[in-house]
Coordinates of C-alpha atoms in Angstrom, one line a residue:
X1 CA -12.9 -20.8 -22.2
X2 CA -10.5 -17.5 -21.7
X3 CA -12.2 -15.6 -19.3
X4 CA -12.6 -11.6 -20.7
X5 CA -9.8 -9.3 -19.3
X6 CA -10.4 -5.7 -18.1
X7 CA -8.1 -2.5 -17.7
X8 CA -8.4 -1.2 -14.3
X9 CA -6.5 2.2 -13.5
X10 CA -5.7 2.0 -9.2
X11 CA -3.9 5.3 -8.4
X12 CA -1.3 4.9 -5.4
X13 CA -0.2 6.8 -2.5
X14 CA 1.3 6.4 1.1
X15 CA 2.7 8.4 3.8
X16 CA 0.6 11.7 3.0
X17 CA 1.3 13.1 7.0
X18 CA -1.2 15.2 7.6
X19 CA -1.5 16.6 3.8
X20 CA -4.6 16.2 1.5
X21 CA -5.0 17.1 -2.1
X22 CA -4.1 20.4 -3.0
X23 CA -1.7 20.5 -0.3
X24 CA 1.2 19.2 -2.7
X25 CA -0.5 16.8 -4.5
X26 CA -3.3 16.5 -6.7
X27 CA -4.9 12.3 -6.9
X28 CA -5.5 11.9 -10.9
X29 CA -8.8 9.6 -11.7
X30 CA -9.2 6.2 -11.9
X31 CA -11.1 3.4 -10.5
X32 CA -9.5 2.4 -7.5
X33 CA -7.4 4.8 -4.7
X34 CA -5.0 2.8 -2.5
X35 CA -3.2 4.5 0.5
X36 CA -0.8 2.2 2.3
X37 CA -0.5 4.3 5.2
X38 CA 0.8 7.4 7.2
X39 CA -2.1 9.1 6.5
X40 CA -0.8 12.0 9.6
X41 CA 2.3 12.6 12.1
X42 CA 1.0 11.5 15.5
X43 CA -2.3 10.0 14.9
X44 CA -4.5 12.1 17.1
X45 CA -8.0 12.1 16.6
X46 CA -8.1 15.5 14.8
X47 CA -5.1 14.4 12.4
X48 CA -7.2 10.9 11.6
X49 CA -10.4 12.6 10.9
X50 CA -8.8 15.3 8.2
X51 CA -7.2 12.4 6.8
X52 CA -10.3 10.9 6.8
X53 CA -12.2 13.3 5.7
X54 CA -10.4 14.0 2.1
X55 CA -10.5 10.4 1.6
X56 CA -14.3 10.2 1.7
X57 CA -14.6 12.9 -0.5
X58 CA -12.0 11.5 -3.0
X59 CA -13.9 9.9 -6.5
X60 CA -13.3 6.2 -6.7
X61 CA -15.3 3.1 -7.2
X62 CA -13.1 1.6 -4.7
X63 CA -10.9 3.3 -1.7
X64 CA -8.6 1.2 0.2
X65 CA -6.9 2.2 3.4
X66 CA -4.2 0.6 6.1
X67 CA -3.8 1.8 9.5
X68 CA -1.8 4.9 10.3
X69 CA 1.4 3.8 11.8
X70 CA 0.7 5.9 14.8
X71 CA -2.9 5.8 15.4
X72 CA -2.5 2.8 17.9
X73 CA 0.3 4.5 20.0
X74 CA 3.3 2.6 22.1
X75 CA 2.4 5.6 24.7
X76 CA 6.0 6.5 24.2
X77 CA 7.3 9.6 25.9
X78 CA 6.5 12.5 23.7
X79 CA 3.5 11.2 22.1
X80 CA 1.1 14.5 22.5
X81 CA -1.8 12.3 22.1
X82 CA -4.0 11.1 25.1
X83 CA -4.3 6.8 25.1
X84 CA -8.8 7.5 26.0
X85 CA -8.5 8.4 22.2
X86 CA -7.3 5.4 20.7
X87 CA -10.4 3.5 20.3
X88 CA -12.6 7.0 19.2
X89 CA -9.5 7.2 16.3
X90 CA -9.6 3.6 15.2
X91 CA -13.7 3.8 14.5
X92 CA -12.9 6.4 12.0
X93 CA -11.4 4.3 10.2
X94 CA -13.8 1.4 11.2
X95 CA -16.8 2.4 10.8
X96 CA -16.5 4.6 7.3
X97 CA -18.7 3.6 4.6
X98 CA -16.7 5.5 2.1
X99 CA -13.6 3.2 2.3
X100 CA -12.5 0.1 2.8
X101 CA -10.3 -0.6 5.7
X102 CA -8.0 -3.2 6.2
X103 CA -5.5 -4.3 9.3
X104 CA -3.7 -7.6 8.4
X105 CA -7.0 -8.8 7.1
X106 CA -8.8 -9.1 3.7
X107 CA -11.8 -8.4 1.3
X108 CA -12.9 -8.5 -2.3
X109 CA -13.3 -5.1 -3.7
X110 CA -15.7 -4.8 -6.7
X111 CA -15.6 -2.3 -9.5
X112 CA -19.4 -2.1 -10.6
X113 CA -19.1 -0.9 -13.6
X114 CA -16.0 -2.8 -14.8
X115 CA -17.7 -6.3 -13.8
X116 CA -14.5 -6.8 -11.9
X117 CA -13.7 -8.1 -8.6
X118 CA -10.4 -8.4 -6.8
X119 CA -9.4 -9.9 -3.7
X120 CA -6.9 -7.2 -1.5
X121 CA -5.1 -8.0 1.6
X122 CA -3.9 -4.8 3.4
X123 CA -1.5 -4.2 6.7
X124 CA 0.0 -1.3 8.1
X125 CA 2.6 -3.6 10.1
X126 CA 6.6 -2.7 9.6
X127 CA 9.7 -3.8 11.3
X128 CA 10.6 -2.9 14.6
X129 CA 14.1 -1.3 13.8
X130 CA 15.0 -0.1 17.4
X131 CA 14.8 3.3 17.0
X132 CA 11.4 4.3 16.6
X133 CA 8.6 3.5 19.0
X134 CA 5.6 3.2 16.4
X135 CA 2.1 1.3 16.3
X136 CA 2.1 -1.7 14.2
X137 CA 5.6 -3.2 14.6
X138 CA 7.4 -6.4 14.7
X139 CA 11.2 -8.2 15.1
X140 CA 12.1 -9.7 12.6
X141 CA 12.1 -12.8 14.0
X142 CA 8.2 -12.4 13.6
X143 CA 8.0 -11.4 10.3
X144 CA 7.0 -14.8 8.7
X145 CA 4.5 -14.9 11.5
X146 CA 3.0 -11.6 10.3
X147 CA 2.6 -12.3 6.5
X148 CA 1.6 -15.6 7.0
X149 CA -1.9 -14.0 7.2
X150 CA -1.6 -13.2 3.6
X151 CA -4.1 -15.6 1.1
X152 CA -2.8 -17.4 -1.7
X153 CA -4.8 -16.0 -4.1
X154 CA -4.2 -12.6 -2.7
X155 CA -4.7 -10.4 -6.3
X156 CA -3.6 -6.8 -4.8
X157 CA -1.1 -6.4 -1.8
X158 CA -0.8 -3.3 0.6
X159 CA 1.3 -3.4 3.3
X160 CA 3.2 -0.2 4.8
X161 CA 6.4 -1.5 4.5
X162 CA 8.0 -2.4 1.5
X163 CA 10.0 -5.8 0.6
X164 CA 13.7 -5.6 1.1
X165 CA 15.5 -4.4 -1.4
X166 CA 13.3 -3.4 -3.7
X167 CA 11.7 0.5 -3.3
X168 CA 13.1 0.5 0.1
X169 CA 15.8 3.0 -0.2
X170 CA 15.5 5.1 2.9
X171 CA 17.9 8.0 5.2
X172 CA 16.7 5.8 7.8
X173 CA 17.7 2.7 7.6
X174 CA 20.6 0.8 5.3
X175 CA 17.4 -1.7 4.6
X176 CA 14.3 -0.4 4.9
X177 CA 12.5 -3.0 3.6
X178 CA 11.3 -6.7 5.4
X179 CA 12.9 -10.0 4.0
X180 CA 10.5 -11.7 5.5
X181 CA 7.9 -9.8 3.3
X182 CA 9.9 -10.7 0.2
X183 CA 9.7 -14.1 0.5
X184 CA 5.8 -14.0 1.2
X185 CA 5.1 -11.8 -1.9
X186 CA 7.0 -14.7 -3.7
X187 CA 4.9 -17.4 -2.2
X188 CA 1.9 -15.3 -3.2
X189 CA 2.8 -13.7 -6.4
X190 CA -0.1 -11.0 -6.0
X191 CA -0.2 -8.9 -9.5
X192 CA 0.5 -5.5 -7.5
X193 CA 2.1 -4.5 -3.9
X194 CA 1.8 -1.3 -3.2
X195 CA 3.6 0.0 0.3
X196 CA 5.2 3.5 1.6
X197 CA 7.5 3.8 4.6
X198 CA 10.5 4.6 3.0
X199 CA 10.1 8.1 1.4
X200 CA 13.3 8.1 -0.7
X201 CA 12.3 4.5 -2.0
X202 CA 9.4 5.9 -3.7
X203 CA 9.3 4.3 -7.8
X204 CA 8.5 1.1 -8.6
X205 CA 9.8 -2.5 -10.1
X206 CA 8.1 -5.3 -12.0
X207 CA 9.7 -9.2 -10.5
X208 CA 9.6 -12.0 -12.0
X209 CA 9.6 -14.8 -10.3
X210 CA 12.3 -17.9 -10.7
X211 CA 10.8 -21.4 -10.7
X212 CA 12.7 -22.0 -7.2
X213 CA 10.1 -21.3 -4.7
X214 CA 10.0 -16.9 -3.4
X215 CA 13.5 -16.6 -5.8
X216 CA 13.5 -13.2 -7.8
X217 CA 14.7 -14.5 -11.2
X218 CA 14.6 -10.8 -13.2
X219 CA 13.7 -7.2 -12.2
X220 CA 12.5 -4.4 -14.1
X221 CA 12.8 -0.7 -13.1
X222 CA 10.4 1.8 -14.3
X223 CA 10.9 5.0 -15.5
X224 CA 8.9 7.6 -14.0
X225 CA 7.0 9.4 -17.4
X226 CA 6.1 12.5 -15.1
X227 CA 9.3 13.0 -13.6
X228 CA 10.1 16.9 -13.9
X229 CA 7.0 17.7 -15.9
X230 CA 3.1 17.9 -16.0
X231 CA 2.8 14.3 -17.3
X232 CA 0.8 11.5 -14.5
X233 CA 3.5 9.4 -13.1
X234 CA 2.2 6.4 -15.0
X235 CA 3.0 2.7 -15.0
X236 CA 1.2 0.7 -17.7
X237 CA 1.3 -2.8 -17.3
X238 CA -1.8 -3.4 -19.5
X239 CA 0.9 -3.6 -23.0
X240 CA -1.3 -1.1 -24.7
X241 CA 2.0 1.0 -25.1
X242 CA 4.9 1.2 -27.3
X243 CA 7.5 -0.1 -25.1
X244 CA 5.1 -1.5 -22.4
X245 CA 5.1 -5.3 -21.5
X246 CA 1.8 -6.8 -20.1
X247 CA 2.0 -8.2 -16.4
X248 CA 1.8 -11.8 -16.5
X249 CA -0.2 -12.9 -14.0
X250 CA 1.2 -15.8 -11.6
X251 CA 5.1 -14.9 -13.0
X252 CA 5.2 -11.5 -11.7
X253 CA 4.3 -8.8 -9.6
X254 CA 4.6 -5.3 -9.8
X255 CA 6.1 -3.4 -6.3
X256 CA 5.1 -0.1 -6.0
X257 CA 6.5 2.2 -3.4
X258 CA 4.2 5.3 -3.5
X259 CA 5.5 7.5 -0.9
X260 CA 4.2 11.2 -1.2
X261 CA 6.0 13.3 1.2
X262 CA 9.5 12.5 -0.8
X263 CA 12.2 12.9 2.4
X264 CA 12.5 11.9 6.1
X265 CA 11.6 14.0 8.2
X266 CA 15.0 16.0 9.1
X267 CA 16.1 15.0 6.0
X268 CA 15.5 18.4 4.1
X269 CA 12.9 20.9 3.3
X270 CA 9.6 19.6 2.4
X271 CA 9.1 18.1 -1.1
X272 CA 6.4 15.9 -2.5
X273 CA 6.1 12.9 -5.1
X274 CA 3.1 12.4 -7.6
X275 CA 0.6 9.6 -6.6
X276 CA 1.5 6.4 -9.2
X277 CA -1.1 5.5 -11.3
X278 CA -0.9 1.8 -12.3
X279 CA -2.8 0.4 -15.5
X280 CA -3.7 -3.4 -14.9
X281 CA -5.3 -5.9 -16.9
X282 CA -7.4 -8.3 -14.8
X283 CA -10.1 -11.2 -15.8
X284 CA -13.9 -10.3 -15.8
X285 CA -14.6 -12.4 -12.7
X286 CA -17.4 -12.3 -10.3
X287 CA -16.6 -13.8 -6.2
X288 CA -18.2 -13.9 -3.5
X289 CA -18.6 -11.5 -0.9
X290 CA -19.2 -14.4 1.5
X291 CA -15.7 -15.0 1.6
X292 CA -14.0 -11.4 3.0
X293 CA -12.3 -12.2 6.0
X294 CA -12.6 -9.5 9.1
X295 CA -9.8 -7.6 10.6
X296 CA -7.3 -10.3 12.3
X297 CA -7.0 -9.0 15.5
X298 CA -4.6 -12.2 16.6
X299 CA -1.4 -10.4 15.0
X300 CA -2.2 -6.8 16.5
X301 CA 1.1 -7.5 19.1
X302 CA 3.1 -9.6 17.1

């Protein structure tokens, strides 16, 4: 029997620092808000809990947040941000009932009203690139370590960092995005991964994978409908629309880099990006809440 199939609308942001709506953005609605992190600039406690804040007060079934890549701090030399806060910030994000929080772990999100339920992995990790002294980093040479965290049957994918090569573009760096993270999402084949990091990267591509094992056989690059006007920036993958394929479950996965602060810092005056709204199509299915995993606190130092 086919199971039933369900549009789900998740709007998509990342690397807000230190703005809320109304401060450059406004969040359309939908069911589901994701943000994959940089939520502030420093991470002190007062950044975290405005960040927090707006986010509890946002309308969604279902709110879904990584870390703040500074919240857990290297202590590096001009940090203004005492370490006797770090465990006071992380419970904010902890201990929220509004949101669901996730740090290399997992859960299953449910949509009440839409009978649907989802399993999400989310992690604020990124590459250590040698220049920065963030929370949450690795060398390469750990990256397969990292993502090997990631389920299977992982449906939606939020990590901070984007693949390489694809939504990665930064002023930063030539690559901004993990190859090691690549190959995962091919192992995986979730039917969305949304990340930030890379502000100029922000748009998005639909892969499809090749029948070789984590090989990108085709890409697609979408075409942002609100780009220079009032329009949402919308991509609908649910083939409701003229011109509008439906995501194929298993064959691709759609990598969305939804970065709203739109430059590096020192890269220009400030300018912002629209959150992405993604339409999906996913089966009517109930599973258990029995099987969320808790935060994985073996890959904190990778």
């Amino acid at each position: 029997m086919t199971p039933r199939k369900q549009k789900v609308r998740i709007v998509c942001i990342s690397d807000t620092h230190n703005h809320s709506p109304g401060e450059g953005f406004t969040l359309p609605k939908g069911d589901v808000l994701i943000h994959a992190g940089d939520l502030t600039n420093q991470g002190s406690y007062a950044e975290i809990k405005k960040a927090v804040d707006w986010i509890e007060k946002a309308d969604f079934a279902v709110k879904v947040v990584v870390a703040d890549a500074a919240y857990e701090w290297k202590h590096a030399e001009g940090w203004r941000v005492r370490a006797s806060d770090t465990e006071l910030c992380r419970k904010l994000l902890t201990e929220s009932e509004s949101f669901t929080y996730l740090e290399n772990s997992s859960a299953f999100i449910e949509i009440p009203d839409e009978d649907v339920s989802l399993r999400v992995f989310g992690s604020p990790y990124s590459p250590d690139r040698g220049r920065q002294n963030w929370a949450f980093q690795y060398p390469e040479e750990r990256a397969e370590y990292v993502w090997s965290a990631i389920p299977d049957d992982t449906d939606i994918l939020v990590t901070h960092t984007p693949p390489a090569g694809h939504c990665d573009t930064s002023s930063h760096w030539t690559e901004g995005g993990c190859p090691g993270l690549l190959a995962t999402i091919g192992r995986v084949k979730p039917l969305l991964h949304v990340c930030g990091h890379c502000h100029e990267g922000r748009g998005a591509k639909i892969l499809r994978w090749h029948e070789r094992p984590g090989t990108v056989a085709t890409v697609r690059k979408w075409e942002d409908p609100g780009a220079g006007n009032k329009k949402q920036a919308l991509l609908d993958l649910t083939g409701s629309r003229p011109g509008e394929t439906l995501l194929e479950a298993g064959k691709e996965t759609a990598v969305v880099t939804a970065s709203i602060v739109a430059r590096s810092f020192g890269r220009g005056g400030m300018a912002f990006n629209k959150p992405i709204v993604v339409d999906l199509v996913v089966p009517v299915l109930r599973r258990s809440e029995t099987e969320c995993s808790e935060p994985d606190d073996s890959v904190k130092d990778p």
